[in-house]
Short mmCIF file of C-alpha atoms and ligand atoms in Angstrom, two decimals:
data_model
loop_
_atom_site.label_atom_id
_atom_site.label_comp_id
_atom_site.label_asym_id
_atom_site.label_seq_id
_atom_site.Cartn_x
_atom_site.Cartn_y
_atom_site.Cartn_z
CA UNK A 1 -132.99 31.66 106.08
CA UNK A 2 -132.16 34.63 108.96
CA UNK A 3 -128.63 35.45 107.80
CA UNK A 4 -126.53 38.00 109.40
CA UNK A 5 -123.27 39.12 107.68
CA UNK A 6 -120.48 41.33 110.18
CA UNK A 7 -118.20 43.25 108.16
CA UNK A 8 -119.45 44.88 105.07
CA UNK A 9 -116.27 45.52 103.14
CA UNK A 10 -114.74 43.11 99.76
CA UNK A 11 -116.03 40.03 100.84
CA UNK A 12 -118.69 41.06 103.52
CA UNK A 13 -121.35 43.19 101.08
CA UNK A 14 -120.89 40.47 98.02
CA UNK A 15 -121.54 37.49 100.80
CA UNK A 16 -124.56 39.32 101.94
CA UNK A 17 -125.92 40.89 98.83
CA UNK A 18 -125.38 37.49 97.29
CA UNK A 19 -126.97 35.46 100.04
CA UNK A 20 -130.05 38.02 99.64
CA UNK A 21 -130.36 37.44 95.82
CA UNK A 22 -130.77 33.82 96.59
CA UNK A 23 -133.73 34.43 98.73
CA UNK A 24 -132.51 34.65 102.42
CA UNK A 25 -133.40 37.81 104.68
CA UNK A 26 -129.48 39.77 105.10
CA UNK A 27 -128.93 41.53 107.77
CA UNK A 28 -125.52 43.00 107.17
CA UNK A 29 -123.31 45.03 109.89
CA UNK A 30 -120.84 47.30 109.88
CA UNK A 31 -119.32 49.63 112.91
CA UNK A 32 -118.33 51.96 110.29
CA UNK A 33 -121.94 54.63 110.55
CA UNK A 34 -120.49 56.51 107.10
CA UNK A 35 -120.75 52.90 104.85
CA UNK A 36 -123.89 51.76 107.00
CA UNK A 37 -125.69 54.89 105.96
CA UNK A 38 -124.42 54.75 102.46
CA UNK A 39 -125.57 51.52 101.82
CA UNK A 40 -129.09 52.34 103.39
CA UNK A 41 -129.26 55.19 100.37
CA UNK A 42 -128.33 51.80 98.08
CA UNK A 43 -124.54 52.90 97.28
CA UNK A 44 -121.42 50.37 97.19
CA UNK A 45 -118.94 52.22 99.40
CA UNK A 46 -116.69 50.32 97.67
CA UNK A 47 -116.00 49.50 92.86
CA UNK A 48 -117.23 45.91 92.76
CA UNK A 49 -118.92 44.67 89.15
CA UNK A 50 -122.42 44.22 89.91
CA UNK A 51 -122.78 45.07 93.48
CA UNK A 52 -124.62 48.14 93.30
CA UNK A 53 -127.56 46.22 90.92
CA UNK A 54 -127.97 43.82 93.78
CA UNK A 55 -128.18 46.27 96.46
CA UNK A 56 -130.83 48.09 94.59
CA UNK A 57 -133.33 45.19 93.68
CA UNK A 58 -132.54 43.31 96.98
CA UNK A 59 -132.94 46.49 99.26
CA UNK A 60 -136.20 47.44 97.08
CA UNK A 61 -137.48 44.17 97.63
CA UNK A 62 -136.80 43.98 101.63
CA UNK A 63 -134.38 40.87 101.80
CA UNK A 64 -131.36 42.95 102.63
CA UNK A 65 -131.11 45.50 105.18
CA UNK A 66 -128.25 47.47 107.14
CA UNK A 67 -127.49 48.27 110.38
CA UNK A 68 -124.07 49.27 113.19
CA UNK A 69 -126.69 47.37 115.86
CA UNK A 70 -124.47 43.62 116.17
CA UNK A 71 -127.10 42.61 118.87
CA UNK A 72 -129.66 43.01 117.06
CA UNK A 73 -128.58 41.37 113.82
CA UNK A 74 -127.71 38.32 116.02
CA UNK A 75 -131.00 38.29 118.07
CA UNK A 76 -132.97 37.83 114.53
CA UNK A 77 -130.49 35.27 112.84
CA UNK A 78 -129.62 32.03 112.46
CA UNK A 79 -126.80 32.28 110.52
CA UNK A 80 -124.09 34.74 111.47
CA UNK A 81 -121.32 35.25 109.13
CA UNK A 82 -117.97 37.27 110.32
CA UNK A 83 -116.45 38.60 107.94
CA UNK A 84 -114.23 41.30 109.22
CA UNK A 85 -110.82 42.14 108.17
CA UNK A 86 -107.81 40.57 108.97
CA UNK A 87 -104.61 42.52 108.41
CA UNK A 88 -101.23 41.39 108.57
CA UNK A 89 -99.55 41.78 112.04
CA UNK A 90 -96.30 43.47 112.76
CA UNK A 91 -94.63 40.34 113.31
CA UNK A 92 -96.39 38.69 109.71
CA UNK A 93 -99.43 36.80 112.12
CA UNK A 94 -102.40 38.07 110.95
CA UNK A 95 -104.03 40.42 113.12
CA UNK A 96 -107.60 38.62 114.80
CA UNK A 97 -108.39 41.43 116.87
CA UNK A 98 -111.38 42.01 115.27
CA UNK A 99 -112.37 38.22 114.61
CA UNK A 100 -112.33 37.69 118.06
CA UNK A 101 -114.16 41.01 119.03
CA UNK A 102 -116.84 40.31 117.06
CA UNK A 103 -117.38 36.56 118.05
CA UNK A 104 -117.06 37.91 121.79
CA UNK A 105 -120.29 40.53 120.62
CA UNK A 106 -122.04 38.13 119.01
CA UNK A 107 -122.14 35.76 122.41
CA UNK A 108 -123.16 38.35 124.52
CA UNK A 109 -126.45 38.98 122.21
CA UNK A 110 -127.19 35.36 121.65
CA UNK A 111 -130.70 34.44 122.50
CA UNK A 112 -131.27 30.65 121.07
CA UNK A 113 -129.28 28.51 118.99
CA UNK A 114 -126.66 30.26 116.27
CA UNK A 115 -124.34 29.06 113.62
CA UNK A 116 -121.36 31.49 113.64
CA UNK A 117 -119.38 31.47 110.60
CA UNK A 118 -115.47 32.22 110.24
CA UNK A 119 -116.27 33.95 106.59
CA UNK A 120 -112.40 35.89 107.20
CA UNK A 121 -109.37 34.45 106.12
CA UNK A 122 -108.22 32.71 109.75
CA UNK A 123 -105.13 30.69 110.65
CA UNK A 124 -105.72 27.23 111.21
CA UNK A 125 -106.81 26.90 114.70
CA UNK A 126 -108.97 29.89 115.11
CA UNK A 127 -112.26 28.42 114.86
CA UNK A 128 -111.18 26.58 117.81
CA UNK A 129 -110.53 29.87 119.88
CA UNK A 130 -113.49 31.18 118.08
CA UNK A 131 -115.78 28.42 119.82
CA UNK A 132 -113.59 28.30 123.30
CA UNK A 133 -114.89 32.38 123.29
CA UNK A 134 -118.06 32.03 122.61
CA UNK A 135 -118.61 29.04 125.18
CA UNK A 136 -117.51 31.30 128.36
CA UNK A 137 -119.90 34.14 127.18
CA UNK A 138 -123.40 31.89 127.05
CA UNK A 139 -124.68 29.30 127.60
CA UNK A 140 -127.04 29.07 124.54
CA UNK A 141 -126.28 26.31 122.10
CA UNK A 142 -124.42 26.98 119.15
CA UNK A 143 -122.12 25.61 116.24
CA UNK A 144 -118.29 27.87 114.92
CA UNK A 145 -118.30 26.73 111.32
CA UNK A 146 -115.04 27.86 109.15
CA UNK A 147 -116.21 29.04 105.37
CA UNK A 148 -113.31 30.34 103.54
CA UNK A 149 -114.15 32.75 100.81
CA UNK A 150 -112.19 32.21 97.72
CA UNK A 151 -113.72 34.62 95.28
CA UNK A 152 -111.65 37.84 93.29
CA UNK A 153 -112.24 41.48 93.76
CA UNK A 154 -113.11 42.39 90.05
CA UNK A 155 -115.51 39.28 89.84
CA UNK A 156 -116.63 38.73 93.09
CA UNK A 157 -120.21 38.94 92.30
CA UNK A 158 -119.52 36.46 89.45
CA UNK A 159 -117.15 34.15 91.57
CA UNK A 160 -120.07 34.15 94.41
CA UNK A 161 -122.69 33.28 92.29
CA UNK A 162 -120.24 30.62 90.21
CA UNK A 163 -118.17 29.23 92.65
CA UNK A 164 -115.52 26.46 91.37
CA UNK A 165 -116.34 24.74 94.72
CA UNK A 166 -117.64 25.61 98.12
CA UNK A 167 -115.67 24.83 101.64
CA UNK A 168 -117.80 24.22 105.00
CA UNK A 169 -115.34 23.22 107.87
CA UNK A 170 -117.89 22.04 110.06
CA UNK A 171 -117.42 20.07 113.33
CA UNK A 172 -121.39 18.95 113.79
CA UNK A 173 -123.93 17.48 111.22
CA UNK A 174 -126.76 20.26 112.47
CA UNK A 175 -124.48 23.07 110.83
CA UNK A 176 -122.99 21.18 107.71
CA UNK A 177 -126.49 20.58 106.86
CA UNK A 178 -127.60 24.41 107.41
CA UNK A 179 -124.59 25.56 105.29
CA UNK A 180 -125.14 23.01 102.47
CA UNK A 181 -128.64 24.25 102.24
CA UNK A 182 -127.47 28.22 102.34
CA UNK A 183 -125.43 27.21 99.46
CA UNK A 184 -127.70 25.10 97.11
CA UNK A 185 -128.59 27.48 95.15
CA UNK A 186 -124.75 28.79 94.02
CA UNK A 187 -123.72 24.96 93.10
CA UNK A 188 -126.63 24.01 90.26
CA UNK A 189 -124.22 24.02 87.47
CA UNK A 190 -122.32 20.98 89.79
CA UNK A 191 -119.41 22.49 91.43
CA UNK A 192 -118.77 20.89 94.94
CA UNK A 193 -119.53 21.18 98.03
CA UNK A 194 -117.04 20.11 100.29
CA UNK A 195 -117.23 19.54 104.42
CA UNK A 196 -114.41 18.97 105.93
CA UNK A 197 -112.74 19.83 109.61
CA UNK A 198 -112.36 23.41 110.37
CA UNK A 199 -108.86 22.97 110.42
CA UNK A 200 -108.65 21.49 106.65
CA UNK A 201 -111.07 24.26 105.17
CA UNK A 202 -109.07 27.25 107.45
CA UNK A 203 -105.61 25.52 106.00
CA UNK A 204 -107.17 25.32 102.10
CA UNK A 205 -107.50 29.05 101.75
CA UNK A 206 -104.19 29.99 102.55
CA UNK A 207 -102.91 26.62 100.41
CA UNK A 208 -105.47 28.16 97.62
CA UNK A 209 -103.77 31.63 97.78
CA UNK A 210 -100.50 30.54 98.51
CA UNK A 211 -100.24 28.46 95.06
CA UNK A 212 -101.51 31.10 93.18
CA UNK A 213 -99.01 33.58 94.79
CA UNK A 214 -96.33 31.31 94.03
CA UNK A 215 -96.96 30.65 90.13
CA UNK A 216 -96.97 34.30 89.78
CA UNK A 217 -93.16 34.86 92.16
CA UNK A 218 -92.17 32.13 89.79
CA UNK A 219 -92.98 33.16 86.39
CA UNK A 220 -91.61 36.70 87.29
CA UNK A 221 -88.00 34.99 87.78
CA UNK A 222 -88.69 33.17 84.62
CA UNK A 223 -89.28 36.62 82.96
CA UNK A 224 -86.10 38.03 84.80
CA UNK A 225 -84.15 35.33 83.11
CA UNK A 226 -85.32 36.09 79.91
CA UNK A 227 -84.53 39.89 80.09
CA UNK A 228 -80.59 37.99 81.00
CA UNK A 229 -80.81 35.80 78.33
CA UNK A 230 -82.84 37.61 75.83
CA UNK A 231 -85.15 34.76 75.60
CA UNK A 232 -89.35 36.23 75.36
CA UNK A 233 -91.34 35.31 78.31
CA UNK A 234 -94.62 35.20 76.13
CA UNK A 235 -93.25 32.16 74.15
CA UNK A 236 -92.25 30.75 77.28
CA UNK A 237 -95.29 31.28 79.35
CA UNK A 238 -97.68 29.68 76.33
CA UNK A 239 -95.23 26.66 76.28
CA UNK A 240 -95.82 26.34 79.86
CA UNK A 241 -98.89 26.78 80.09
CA UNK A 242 -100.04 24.62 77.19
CA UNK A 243 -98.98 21.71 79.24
CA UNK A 244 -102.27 20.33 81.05
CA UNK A 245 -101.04 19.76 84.26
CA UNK A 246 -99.67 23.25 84.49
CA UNK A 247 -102.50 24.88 82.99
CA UNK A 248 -102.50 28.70 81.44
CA UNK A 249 -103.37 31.16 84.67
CA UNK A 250 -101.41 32.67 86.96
CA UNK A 251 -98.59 32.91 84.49
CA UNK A 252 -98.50 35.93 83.61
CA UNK A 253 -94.95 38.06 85.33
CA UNK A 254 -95.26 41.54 85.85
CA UNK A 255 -94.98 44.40 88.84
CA UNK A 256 -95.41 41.73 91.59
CA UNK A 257 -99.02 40.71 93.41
CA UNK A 258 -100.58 43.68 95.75
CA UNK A 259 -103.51 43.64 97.03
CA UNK A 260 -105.37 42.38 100.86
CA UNK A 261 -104.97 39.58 100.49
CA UNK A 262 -102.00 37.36 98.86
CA UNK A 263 -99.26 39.53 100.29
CA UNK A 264 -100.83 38.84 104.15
CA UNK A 265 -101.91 35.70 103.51
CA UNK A 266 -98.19 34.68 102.27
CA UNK A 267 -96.85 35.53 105.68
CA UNK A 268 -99.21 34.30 107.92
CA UNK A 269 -99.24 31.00 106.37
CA UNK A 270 -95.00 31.18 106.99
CA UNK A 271 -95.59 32.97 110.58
CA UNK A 272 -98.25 29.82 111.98
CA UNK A 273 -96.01 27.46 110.45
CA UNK A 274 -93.36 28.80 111.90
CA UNK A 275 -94.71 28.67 114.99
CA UNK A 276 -95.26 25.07 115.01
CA UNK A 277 -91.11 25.09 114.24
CA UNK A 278 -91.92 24.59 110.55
CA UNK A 279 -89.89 26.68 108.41
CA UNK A 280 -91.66 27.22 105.22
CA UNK A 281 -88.81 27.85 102.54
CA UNK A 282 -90.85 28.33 99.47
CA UNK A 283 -93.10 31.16 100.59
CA UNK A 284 -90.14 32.76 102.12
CA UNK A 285 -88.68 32.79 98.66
CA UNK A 286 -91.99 33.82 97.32
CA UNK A 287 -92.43 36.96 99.34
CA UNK A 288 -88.92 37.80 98.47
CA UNK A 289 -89.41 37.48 94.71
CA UNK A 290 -92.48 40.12 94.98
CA UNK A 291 -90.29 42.71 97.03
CA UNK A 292 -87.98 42.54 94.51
CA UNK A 293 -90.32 42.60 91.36
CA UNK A 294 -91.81 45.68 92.55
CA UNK A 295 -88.38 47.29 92.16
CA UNK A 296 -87.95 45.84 88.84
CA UNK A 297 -89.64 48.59 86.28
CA UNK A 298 -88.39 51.02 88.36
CA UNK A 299 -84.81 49.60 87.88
CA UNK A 300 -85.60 49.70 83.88
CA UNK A 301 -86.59 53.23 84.41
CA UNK A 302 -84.03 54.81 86.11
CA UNK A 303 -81.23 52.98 83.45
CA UNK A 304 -82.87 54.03 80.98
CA UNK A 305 -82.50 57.55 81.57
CA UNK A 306 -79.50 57.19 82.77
CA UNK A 307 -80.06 57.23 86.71
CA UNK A 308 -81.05 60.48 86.31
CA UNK A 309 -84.50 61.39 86.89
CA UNK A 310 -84.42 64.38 88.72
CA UNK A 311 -86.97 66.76 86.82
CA UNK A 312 -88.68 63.58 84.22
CA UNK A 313 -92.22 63.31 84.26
CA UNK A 314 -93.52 60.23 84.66
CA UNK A 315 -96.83 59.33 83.96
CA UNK A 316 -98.82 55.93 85.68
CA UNK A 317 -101.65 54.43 84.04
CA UNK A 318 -103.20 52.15 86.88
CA UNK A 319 -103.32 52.14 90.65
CA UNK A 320 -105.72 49.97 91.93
CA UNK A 321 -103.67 46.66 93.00
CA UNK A 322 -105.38 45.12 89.73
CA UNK A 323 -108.36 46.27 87.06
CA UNK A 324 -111.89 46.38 88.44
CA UNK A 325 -111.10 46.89 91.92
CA UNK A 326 -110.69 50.01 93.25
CA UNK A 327 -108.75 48.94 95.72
CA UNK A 328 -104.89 50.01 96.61
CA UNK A 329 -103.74 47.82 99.21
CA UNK A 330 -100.81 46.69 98.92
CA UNK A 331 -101.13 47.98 95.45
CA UNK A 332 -97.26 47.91 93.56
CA UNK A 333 -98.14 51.32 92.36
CA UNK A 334 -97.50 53.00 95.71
CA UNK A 335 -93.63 51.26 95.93
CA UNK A 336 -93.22 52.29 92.19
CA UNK A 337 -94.38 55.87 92.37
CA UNK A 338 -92.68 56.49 95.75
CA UNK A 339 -89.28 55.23 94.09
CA UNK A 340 -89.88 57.26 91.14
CA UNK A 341 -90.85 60.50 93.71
CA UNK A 342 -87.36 59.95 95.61
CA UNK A 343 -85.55 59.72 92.74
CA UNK A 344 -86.71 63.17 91.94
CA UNK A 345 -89.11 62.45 89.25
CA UNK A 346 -92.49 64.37 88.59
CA UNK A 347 -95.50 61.93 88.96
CA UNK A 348 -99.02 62.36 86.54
CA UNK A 349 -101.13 59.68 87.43
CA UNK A 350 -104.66 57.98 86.20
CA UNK A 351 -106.81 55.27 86.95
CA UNK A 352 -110.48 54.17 86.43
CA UNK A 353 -111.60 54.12 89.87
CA UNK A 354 -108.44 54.14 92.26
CA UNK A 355 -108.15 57.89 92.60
CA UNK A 356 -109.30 59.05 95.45
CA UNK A 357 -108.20 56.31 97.28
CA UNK A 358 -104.66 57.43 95.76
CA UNK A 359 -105.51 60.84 96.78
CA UNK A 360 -105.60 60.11 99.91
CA UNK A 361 -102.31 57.99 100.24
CA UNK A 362 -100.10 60.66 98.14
CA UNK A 363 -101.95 63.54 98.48
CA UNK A 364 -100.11 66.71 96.49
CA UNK A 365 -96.98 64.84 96.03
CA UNK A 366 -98.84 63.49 92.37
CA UNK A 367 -100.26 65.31 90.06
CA UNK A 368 -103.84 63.10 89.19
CA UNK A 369 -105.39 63.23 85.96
CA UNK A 370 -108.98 63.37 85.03
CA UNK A 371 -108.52 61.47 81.76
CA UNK A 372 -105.83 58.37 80.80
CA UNK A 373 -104.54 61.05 77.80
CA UNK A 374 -104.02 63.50 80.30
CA UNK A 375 -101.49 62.11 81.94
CA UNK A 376 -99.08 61.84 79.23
CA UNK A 377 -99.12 65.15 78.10
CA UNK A 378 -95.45 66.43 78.32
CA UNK A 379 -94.66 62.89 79.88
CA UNK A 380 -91.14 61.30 79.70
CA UNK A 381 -92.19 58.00 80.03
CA UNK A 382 -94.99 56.33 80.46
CA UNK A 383 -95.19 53.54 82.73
CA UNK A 384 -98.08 50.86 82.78
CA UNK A 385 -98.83 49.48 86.61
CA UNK A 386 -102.39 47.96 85.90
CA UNK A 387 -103.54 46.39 83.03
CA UNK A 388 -106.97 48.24 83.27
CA UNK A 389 -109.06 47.34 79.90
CA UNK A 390 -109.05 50.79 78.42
CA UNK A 391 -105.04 50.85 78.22
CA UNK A 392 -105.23 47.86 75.66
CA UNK A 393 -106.07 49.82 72.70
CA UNK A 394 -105.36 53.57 73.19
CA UNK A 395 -105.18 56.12 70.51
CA UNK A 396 -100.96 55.58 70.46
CA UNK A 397 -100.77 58.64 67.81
CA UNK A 398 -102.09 60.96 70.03
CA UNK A 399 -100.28 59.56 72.81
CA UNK A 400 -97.09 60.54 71.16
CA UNK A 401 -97.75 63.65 69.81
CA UNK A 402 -99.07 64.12 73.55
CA UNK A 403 -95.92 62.72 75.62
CA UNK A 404 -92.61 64.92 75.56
CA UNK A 405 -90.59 61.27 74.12
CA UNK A 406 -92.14 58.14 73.19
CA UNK A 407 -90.97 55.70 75.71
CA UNK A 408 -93.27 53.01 77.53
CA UNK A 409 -92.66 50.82 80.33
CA UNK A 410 -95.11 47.93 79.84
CA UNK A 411 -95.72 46.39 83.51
CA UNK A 412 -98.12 44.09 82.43
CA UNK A 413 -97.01 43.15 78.97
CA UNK A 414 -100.50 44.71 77.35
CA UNK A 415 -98.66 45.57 73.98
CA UNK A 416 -96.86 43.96 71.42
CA UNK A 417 -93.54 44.62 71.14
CA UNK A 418 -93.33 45.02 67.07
CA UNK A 419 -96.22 47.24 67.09
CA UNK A 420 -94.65 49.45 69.47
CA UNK A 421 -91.59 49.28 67.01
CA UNK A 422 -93.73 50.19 64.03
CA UNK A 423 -95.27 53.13 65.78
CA UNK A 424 -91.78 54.48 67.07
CA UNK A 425 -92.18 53.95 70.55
CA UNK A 426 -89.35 52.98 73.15
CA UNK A 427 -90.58 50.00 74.37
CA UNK A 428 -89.78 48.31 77.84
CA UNK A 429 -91.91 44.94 79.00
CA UNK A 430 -90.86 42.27 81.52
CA UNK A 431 -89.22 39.03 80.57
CA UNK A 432 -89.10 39.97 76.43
N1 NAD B 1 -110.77 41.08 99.61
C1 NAD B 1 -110.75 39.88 99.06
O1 NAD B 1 -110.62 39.70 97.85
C2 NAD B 1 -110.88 38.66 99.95
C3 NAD B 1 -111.09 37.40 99.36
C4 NAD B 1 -111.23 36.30 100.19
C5 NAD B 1 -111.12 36.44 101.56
N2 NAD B 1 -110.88 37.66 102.11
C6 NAD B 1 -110.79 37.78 103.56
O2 NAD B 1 -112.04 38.28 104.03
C7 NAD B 1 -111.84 39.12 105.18
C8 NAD B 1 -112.43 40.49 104.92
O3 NAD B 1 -111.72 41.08 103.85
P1 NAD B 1 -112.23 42.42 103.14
O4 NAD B 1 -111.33 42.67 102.00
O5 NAD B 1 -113.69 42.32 102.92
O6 NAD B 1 -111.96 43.49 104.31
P2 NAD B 1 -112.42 44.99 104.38
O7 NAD B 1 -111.39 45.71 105.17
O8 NAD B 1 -112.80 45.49 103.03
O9 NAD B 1 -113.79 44.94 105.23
C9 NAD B 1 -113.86 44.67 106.58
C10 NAD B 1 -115.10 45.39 107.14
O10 NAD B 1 -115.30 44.96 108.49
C11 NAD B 1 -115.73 46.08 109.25
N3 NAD B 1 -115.49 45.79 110.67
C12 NAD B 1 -114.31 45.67 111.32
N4 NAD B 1 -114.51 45.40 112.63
C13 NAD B 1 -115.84 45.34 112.81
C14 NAD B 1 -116.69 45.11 113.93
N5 NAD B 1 -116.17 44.89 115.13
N6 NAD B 1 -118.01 45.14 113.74
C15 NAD B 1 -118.54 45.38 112.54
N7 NAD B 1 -117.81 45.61 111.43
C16 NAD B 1 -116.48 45.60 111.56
C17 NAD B 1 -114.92 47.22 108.70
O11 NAD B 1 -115.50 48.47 109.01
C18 NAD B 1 -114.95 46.91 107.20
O12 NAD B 1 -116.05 47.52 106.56
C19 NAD B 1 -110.33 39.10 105.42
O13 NAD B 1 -110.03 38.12 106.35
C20 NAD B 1 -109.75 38.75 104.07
O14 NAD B 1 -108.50 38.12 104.17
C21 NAD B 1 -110.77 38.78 101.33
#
């Protein structure tokens, strides 16, 4: 099929490099000329597992191309996918701006009949406006289909290619069909396909997220209660989880969730409900609990050294909002290391492949470290944000002949408490 793919960021490069693997000509667009002509030398503008092996062989082979020309990506298409970005508003909405931009572009350069694809995350109702839009800019025939991407940065290459189920909102059997087809080839191994209304599939992504958001806001005030009752949060998480209709992810506490797109999607879901008079009380809560887990290390920190930290290095190992992304929105790093700056402390920092994007929100205010053993040297502390693979088994004996005292602030719970013990560390987790 003649797929075109708006948006080239997270979701937009996996969605078309994916789509390309599977045999479709990909026409992907982007108004940003730097990442269009990056990806035309075959480089990921952006740390995604696999993405850069699929822009290679599906470049090479001609089924995936690049371009900032929207017109003509729509002109050769049948399937147009937009999959811009939707930030969070200033009053929690999310922002559609660019949504609605792009569906007003795509109308103007419509020359036959076009499926156009909400691939963003959109309140409920937007494929709607999305369709009202595109109907007073021409009067070729088309079909607004919602498509709500549920895969993780990390794995999104994996989740793509494996989804756990596929969602077509589709409002006319023409387009179903078309999108069923499109996605064939990702479902072998059985997992469904499921058409629905556009307002069902636009309302199961946020419901998707907003679960997942929640299991993790809860099990960090289970871990809170521990640390008060002195009670271990692992032991309580595998009892949990053990139980089958509870199941074992998601409960894992820690710095709070970052990233583009729980944090957003959280408040939008409470903002369009709200709008409709509907006051949603549990993802209220929810967005409080992360606020207030972010602060939570930091709180362990500063007691610790006995609110003092004026002149303490500090060092962070892990930036990115979680491993194998390299990708800092939202991230809990920036709240943590900007409480641990005012507070007068000295910040070294690492990660695998957040830097420069931290370089560029902190600038000379951290000190960044080429290597993870680096930025202990002469440390205070160390505290762990992200639990990037490579901090699961470091060389602890060189760490603390390295650091100026042995004292770790586990964020993620990566290390065992009595090994810490053993090896004479001051150890700090959450919830044990
Ligand atoms: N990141 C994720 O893990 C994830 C997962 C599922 C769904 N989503 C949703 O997918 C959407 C995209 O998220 P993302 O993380 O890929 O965003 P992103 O910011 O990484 O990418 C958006 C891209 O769109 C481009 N763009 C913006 N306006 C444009 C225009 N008018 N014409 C052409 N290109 C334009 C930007 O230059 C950018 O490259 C959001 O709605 C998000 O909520 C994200």
């Amino acid at each position: 099929m003649k797929v075109a793919v708006v948006g080239t960021g997270y979701v937009g490069l996996v969605v078309g490099a994916c789509l390309a693997e599977s045999g479709n000509d990909v026409l992907c667009v982007d108004k940003d000329e730097a990442k269009v002509r990056m990806l035309r030398r075959g480089k990921s503008p952006i740390y995604e597992p696999g993405i850069e092996d699929l822009l290679r062989r599906n470049k090479a082979e001609g089924r995936l191309s690049f371009t900032t020309d929207l017109a003509k990506a729509v002109r050769q298409s049948t399937i147009i996918f937009i999959a811009v970005g939707t930030p969070q508003g200033e009053d929690g909405s999310a922002d559609l701006q660019h949504v609605m931009g792009v569906a007003r572009d795509i109308a103007r350069a419509m020359n036959g009949y076009k499926v156009i694809v909400d691939k963003s995350t959109v309140p409920v109702g937007t494929a709607a406006k999305v369709r009202e839009i595109i109907r007073r800019e021409t009067t070729h025939p088309f079909s607004v289909v919602s498509n709500p991407e549920f895969l993780k940065q990390g794995a999104a290459v994996e989740d793509f290619m494996k989804p756990d189920r596929v969602v077509i909102g589709a409002e006319d059997e023409q387009a179903a069909e078309l999108m069923v087809a499109l996605h064939k080839p990702f479902t072998r191994t059985g997992a469904p396909i499921m058409v629905m209304d556009c307002a069902s599939a636009e309302l199961a992504k946020y419901a998707a997220n907003a679960i997942l958001a929640t299991k993790i806001s809860f099990m960090n005030e289970i871990a809170n209660i521990c640390d008060l009752f002195g009670a271990d949060v692992d032991h309580v998480r595998k009892a949990v989880g053990s139980d089958r209709r509870i199941g074992t992810s998601f409960l894992f506490p820690g710095v709070g969730y970052g990233g583009s797109c729980f944090p957003k999607d959280v408040k939008a879901l409470t903002k369009f409900s709200s709008d409709k008079k509907y006051d949603f009380k549990i993802l209220k809560a929810v967005d409080a609990v992360n606020e207030f887990q972010k602060r939570v290390i930091v709180k362990k920190i500063d007691a610790h050294f006995g609110n003092s930290l004026k002149g303490k290095t500090i060092a962070v190992w892990g930036l990115a909002f979680k491993p194998k992304t390299d990708d800092m929105r939202e991230a809990p790093a920036i709240p943590i290391i900007e409480a641990l700056l005012a507070k007068g402390a000295k910040v070294q920092a690492y990660d695998p492949e957040a830097m420069k994007v931290a370089k560029g929100i902190f600038g000379s205010k951290v000190s960044f470290s080429a290597k993870n053993y680096d930025a202990v040297k002469g440390a205070d502390a160390l505290v762990v944000v992200t639990e990037w693979q490579e901090f699961r088994e470091p060389d602890f004996a060189r760490m603390k002949k390295l650091m100026r005292s042995p004292v770790i602030f586990d964020g993620r719970n990566i290390y065992q408490r009595e090994q810490m013990k053993t090896l004479g560390f001051t150890y700090f987790s959450i919830g044990r």
